mmCIF file of C-alpha atoms in Angstrom:
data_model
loop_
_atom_site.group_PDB
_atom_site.id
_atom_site.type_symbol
_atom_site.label_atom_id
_atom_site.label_comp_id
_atom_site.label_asym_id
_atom_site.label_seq_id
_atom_site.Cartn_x
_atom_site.Cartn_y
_atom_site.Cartn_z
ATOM 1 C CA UNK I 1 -51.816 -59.183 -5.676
ATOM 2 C CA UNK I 2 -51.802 -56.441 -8.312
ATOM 3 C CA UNK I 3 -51.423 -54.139 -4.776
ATOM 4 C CA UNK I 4 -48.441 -55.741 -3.283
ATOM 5 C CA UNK I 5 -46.824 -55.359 -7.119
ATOM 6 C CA UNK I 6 -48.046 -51.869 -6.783
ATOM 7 C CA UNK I 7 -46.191 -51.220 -3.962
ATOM 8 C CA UNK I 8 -42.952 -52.659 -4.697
ATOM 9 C CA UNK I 9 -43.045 -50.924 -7.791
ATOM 10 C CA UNK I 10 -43.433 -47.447 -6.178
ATOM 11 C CA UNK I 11 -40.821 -48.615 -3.596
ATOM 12 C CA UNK I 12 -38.617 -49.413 -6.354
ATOM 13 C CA UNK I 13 -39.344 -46.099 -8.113
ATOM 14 C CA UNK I 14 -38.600 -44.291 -5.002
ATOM 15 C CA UNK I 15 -35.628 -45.692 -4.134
ATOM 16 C CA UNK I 16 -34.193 -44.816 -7.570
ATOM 17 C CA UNK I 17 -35.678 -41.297 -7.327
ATOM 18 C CA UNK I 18 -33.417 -40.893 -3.876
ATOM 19 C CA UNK I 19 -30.354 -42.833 -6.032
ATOM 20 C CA UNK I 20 -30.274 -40.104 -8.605
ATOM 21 C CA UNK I 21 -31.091 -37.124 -5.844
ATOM 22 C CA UNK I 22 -28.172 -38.601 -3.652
ATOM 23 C CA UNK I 23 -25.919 -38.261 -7.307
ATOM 24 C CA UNK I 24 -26.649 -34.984 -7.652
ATOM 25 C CA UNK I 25 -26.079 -33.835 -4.333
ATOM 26 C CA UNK I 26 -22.698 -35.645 -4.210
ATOM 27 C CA UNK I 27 -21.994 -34.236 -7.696
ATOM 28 C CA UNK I 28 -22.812 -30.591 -6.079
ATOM 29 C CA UNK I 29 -20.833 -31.098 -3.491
ATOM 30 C CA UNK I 30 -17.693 -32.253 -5.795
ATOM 31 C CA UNK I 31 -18.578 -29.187 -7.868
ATOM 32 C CA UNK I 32 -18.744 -26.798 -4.502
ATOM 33 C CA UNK I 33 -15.476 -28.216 -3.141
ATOM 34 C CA UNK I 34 -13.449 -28.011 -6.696
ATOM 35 C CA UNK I 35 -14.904 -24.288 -6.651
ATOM 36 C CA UNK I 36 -14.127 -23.569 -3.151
ATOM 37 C CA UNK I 37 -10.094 -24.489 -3.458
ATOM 38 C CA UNK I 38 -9.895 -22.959 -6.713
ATOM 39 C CA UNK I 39 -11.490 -19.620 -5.680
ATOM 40 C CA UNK I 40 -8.772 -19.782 -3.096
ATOM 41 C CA UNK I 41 -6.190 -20.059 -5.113
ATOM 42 C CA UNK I 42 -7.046 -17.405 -7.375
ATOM 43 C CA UNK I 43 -7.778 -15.589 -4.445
ATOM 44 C CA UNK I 44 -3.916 -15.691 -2.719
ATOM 45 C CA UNK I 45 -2.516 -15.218 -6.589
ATOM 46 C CA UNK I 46 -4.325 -11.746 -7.008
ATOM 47 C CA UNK I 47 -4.049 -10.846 -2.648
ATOM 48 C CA UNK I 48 -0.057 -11.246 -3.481
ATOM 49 C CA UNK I 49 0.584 -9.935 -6.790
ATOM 50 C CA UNK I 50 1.737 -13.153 -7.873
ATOM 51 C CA UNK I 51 2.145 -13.348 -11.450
ATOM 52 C CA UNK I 52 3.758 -15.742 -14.105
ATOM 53 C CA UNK I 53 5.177 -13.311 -16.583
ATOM 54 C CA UNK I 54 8.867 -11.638 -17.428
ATOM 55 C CA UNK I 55 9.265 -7.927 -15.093
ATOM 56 C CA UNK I 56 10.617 -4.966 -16.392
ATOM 57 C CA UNK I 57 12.505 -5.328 -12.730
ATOM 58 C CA UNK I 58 13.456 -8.314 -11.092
ATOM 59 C CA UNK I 59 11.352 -10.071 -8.134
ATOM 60 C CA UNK I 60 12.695 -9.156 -4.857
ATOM 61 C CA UNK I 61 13.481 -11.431 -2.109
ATOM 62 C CA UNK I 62 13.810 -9.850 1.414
ATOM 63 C CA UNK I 63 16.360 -10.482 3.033
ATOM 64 C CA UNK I 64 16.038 -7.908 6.473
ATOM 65 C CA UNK I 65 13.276 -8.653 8.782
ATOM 66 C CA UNK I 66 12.890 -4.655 9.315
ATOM 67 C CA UNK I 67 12.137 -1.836 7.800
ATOM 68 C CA UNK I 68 13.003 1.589 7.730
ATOM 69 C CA UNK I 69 11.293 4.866 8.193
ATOM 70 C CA UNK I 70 11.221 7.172 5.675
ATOM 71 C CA UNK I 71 9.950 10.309 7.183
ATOM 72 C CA UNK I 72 8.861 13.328 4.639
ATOM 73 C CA UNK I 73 8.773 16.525 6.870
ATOM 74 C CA UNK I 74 8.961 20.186 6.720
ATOM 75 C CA UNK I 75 9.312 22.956 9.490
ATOM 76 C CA UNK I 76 7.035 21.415 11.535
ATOM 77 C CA UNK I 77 9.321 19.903 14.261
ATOM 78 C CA UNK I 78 6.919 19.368 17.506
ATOM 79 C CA UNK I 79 5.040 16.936 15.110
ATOM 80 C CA UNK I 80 8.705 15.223 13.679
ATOM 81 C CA UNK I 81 9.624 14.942 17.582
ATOM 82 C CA UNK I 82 6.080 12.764 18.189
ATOM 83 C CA UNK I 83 6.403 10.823 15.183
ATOM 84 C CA UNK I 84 10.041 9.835 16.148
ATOM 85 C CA UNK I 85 9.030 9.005 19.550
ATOM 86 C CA UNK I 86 6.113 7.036 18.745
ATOM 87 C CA UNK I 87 8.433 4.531 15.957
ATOM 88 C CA UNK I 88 11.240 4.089 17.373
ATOM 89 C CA UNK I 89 9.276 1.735 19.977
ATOM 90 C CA UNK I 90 7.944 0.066 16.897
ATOM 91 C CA UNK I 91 9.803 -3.371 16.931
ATOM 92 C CA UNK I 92 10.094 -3.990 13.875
ATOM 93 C CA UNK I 93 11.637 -0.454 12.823
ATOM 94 C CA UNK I 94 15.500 -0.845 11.865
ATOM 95 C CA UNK I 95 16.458 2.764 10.931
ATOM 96 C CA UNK I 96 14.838 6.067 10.856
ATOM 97 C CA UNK I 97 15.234 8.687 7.799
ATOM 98 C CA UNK I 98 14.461 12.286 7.887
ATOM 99 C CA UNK I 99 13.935 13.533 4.501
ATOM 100 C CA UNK I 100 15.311 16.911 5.407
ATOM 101 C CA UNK I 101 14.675 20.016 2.632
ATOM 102 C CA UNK I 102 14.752 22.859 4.598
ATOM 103 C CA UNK I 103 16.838 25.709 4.101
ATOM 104 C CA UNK I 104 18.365 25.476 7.473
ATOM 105 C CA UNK I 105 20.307 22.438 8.480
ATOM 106 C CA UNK I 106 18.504 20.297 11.570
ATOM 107 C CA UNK I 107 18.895 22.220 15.268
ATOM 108 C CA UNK I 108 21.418 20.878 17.422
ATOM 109 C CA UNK I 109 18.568 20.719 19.646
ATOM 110 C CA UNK I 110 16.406 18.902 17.505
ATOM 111 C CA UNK I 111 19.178 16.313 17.206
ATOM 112 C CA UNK I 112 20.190 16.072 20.298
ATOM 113 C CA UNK I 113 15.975 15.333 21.091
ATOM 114 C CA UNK I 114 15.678 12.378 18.877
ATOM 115 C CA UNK I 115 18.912 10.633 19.275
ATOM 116 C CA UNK I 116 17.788 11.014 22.982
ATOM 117 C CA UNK I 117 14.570 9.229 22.154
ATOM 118 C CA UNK I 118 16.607 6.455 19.751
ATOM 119 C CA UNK I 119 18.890 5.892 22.943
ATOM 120 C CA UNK I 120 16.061 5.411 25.140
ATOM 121 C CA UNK I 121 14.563 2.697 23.199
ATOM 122 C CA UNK I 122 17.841 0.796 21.891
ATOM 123 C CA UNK I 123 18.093 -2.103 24.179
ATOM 124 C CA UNK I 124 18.331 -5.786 24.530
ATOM 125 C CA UNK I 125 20.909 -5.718 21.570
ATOM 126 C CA UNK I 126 18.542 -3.553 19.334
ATOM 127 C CA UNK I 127 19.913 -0.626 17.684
ATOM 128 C CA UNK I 128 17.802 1.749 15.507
ATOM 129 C CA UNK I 129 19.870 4.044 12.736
ATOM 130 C CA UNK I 130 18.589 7.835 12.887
ATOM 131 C CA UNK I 131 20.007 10.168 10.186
ATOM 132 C CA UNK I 132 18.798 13.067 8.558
ATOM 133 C CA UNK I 133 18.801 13.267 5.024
ATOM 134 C CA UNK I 134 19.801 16.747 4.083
ATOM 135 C CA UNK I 135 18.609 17.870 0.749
ATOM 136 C CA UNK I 136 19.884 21.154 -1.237
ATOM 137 C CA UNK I 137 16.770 21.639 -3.271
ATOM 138 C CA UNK I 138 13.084 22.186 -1.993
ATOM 139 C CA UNK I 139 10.731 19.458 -3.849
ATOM 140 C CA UNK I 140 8.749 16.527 -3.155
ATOM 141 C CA UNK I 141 11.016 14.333 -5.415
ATOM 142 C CA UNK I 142 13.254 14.634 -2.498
ATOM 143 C CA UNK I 143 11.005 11.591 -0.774
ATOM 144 C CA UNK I 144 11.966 9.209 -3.139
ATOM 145 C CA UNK I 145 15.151 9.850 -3.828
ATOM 146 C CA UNK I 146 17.787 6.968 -4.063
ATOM 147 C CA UNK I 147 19.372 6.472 -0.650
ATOM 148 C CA UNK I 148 22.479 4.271 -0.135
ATOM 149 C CA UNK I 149 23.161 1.713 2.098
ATOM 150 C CA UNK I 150 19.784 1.295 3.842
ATOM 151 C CA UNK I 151 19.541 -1.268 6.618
ATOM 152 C CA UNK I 152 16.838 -3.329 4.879
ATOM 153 C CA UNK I 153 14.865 -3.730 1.707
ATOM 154 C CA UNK I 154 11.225 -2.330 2.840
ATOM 155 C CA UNK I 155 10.272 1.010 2.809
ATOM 156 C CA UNK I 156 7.952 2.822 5.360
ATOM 157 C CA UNK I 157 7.177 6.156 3.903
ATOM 158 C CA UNK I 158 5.233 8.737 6.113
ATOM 159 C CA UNK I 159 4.517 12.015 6.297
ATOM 160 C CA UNK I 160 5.167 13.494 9.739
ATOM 161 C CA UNK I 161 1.812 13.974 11.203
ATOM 162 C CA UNK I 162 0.890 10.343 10.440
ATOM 163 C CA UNK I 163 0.755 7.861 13.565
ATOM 164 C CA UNK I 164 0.268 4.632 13.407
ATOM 165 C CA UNK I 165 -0.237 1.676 15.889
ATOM 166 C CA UNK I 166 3.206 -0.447 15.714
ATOM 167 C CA UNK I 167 0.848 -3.916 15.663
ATOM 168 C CA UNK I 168 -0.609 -2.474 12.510
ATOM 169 C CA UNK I 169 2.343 -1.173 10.746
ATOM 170 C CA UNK I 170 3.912 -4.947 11.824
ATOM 171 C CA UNK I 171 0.508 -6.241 10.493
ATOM 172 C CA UNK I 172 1.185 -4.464 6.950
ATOM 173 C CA UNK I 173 4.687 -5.200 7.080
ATOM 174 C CA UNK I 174 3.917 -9.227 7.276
ATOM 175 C CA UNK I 175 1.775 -8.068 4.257
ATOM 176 C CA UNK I 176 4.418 -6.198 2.158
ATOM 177 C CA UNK I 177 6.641 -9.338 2.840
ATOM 178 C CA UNK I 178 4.479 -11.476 0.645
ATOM 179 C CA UNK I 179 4.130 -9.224 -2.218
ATOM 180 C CA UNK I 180 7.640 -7.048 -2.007
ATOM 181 C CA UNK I 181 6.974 -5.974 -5.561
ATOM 182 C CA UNK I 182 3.581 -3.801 -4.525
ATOM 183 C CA UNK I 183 2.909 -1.242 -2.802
ATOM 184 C CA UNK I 184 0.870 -2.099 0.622
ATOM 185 C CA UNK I 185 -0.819 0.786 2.680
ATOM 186 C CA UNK I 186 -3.383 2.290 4.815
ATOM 187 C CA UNK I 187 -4.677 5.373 2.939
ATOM 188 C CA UNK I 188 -6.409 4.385 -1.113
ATOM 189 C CA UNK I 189 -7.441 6.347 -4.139
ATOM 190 C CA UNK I 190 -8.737 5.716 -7.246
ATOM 191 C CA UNK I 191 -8.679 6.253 -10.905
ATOM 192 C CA UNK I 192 -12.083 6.521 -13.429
ATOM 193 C CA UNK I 193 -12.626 7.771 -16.483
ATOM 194 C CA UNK I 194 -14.722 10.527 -17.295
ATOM 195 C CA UNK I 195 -17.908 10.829 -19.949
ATOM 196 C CA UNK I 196 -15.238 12.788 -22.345
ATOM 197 C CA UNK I 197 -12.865 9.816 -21.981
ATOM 198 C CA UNK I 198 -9.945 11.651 -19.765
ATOM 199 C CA UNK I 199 -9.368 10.067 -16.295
ATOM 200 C CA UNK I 200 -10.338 11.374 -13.299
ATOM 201 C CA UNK I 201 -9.100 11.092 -9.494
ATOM 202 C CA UNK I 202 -11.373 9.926 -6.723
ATOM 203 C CA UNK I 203 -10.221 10.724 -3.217
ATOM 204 C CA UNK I 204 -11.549 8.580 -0.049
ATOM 205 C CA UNK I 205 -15.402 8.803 -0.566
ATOM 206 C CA UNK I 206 -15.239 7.530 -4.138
ATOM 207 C CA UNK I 207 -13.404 4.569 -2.884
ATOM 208 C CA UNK I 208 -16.145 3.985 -0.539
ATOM 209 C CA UNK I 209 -18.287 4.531 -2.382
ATOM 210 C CA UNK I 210 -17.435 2.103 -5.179
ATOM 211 C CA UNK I 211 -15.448 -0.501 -2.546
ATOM 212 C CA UNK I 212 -12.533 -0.194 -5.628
ATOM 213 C CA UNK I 213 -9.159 1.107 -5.496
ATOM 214 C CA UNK I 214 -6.015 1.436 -7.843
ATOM 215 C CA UNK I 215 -3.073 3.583 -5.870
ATOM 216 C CA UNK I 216 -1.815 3.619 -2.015
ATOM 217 C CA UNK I 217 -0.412 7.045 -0.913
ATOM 218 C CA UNK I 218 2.755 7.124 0.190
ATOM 219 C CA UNK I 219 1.945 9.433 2.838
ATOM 220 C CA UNK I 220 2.013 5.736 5.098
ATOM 221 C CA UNK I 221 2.561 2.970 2.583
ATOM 222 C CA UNK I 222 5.408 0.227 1.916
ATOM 223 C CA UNK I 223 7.364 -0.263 -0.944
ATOM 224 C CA UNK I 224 10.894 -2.237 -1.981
ATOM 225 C CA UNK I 225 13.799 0.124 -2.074
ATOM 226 C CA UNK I 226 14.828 -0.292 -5.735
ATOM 227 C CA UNK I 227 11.927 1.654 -6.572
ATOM 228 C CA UNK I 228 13.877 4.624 -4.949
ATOM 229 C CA UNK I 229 16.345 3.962 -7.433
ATOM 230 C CA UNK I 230 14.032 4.143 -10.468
ATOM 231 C CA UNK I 231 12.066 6.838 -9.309
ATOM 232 C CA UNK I 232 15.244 9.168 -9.123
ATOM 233 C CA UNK I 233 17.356 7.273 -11.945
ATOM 234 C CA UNK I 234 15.227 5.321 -14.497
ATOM 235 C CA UNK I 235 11.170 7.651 -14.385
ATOM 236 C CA UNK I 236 11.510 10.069 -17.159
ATOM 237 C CA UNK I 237 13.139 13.022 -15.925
ATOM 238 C CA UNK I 238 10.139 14.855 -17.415
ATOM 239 C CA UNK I 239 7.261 13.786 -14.460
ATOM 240 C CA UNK I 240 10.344 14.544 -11.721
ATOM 241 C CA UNK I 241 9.956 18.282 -13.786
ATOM 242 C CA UNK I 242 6.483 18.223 -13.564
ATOM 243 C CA UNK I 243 6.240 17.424 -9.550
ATOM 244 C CA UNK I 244 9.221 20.038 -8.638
ATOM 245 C CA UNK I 245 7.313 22.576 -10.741
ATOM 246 C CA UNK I 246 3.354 22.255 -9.685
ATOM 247 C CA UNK I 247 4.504 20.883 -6.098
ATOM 248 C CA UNK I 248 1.884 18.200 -6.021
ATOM 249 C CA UNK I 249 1.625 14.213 -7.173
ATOM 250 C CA UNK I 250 5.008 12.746 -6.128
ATOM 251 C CA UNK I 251 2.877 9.748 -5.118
ATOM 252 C CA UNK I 252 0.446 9.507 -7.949
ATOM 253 C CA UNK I 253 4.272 9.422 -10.002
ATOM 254 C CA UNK I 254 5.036 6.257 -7.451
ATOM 255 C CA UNK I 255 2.082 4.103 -8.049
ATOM 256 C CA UNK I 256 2.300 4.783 -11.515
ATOM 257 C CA UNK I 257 5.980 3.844 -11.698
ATOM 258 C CA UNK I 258 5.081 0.508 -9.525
ATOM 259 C CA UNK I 259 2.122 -0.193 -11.244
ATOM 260 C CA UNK I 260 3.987 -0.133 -14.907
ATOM 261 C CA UNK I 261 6.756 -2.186 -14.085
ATOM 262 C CA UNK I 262 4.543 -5.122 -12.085
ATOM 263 C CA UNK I 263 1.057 -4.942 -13.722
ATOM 264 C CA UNK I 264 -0.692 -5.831 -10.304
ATOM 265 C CA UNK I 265 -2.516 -3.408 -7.904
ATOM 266 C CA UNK I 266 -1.538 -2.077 -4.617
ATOM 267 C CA UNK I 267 -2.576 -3.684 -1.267
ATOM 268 C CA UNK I 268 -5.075 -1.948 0.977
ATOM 269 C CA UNK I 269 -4.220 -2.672 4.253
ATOM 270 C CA UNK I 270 -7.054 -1.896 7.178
ATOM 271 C CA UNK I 271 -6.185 0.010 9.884
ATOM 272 C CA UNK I 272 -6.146 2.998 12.486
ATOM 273 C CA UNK I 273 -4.636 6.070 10.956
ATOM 274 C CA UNK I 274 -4.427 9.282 13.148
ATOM 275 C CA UNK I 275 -3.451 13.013 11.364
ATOM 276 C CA UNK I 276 -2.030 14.759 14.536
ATOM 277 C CA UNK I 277 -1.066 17.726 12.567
ATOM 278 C CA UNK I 278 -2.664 20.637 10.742
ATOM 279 C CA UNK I 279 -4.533 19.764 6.761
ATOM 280 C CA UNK I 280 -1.420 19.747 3.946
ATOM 281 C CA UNK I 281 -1.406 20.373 0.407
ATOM 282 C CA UNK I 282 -4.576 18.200 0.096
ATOM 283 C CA UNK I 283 -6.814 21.135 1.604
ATOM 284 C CA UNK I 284 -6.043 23.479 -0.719
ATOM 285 C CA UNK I 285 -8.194 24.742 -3.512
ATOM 286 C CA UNK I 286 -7.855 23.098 -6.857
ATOM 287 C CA UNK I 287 -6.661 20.073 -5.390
ATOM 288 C CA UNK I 288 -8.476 17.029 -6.949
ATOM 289 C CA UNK I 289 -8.354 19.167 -10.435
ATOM 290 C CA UNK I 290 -4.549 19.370 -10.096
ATOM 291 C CA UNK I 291 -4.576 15.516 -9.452
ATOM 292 C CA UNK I 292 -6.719 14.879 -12.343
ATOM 293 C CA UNK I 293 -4.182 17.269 -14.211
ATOM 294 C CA UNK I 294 -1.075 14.845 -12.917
ATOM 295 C CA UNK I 295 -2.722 11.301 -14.068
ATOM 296 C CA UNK I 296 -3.779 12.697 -17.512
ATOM 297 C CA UNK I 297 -0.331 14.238 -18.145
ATOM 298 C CA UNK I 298 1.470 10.919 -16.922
ATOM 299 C CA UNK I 299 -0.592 8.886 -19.134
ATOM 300 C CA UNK I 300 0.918 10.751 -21.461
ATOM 301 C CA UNK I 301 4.331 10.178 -20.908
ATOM 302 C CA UNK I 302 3.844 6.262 -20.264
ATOM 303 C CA UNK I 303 1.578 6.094 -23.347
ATOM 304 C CA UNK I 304 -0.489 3.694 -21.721
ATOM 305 C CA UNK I 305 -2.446 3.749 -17.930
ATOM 306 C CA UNK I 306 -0.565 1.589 -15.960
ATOM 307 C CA UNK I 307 -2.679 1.811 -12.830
ATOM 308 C CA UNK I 308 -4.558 -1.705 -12.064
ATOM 309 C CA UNK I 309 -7.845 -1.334 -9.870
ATOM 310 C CA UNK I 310 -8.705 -3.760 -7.571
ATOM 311 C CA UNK I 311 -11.373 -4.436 -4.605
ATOM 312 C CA UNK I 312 -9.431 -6.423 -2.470
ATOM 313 C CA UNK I 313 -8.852 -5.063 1.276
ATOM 314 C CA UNK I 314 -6.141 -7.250 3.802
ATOM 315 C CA UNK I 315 -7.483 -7.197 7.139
ATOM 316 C CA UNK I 316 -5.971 -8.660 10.384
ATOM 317 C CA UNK I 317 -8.563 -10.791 12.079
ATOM 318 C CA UNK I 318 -6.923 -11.526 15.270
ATOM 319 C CA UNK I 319 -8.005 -7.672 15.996
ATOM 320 C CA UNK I 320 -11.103 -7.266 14.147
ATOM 321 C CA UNK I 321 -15.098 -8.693 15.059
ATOM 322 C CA UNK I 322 -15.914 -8.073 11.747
ATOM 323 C CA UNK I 323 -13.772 -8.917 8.482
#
């Protein structure tokens, strides 16, 4: 008797002990779900720079489902001539820009070579815009300077030796369209600060090293076209000074002007980048110091560091085994 009361009691004891386990698994699993969907929301917030707060600048809506080239080049015409005719079969390409600064106005030859290669790939109602964008003055302020009626609202800035896959620059470009504010690009670099407490600029291995990143070159990066505008019009005419003068940081001056008037990071887009030409400005000696030099002195100016890091990277998984 007292074993058959036994038993039921242990049963009974048991089959609470697997009530309370079966609570507190379903109770995990609430928990792990509630997590899950709001990690993904915060998640898609920070990806697209979406934030609830007033903007120095208004939010921009897109309203072209292009974009146009801005090309940055100088005297070094067999590389314009292979950047050209890789774009212009780029499908989602709607106008090509020279940024033009040198002395001598373009070659008929060189004119008559890439309208040739616009012709050739204008068809089935398509029609890409080339035009050369003749500056007076020599300086790298001349890449962001305001350009008038521009076929659409995103900005593909390049440097001439840079060549891109068009599936990738399309891949970005879906990725720009989500968070038109930002800058989105291939090629990252970040900020730190020092032991002394002055800020410092880490090139590529520093950003793989640490996985973080707060600016996108412009040497192959999208941006919204109004920032052309406040880069030539509204930036204190003082950094323009600076850049025209030590011939360096035109794009540390962009994400810095981006980064102050939206208070989100850049967008690191993964992807195949190819330098066809010979090393720029970036091989020379003194070139990280000078960089340092630039975010220290434009600190300065803003009174504040603008620049937001971040460790997110957008990659397109229809192309990748491993993302």
């Amino acid at each position: 008797m007292r074993t058959g009361v036994s038993s039921r009691r242990t049963m009974r004891q048991r089959a609470a002990s697997a009530f309370r386990s079966s609570k507190i698994k379903l109770l995990l699993l609430c928990l792990g779900i509630t997590f899950f969907f709001y990690f993904v929301a915060g998640f898609t917030t920070f990806v697209m720079g979406w934030k609830c707060h007033d903007d120095p600048l208004p939010r921009s809506s897109v309203r072209s489902k292009g974009y146009t080239l801005l090309v940055n080049t100088w005297r070094r015409h067999d590389l314009l001539k292979r950047s050209v005719s890789h774009y212009a079969s780029c499908s989602g390409v709607d106008s090509i820009h020279i940024i033009w600064s040198e002395p001598d106005l373009p070659s008929e030859h060189l004119s008559n070579f890439l309208m040739s290669i616009i012709e050739l790939n204008s068809k089935d109602g398509r029609r890409i815009e080339l035009k050369f964008d003749v500056n007076e003055e020599d300086s790298l302020n001349n890449r962001f300077k305001e350009l008038k009626d521009l076929k659409s609202d995103a900005i593909f800035s390049m440097d001439d030796d840079i060549i891109i896959p068009c599936k990738t620059i399309d891949f970005a470009f879906n990725v720009w369209e989500g968070a038109p504010d930002t800058i989105v690009g291939f090629v990252p670099r970040i900020h730190s600060v020092d032991k002394s407490g002055k800020y410092t600029y880490g090139g590529w291995w520093s950003v793989w090293w640490t996985g973080t990143y707060s600016m996108i070159l412009t040497k192959a990066a999208f941006f919204h076209k109004k920032y052309l505008s406040v880069y030539t019009i509204d930036m204190p005419a003082s950094i323009r000074e600076y850049i025209t003068k030590n011939r360096n940081c035109e794009d540390i001056a962009m994400s810095f002007l981006v980064a102050n008037a939206t208070d989100t990071p850049p967008v690191w887009v993964k992807g195949t980048l190819s330098e066809i030409g010979s090393k720029g400005i970036s091989s020379l000696g003194g070139h990280k110091a000078k960089r340092r030099e630039c975010i220290n002195w434009f600190v300065n100016i803003y009174g504040r560091m603008p620049l937001v890091s971040t460790t997110v990277k957008v990659v397109d998984s229809r192309f990748s085994w491993f993302w």
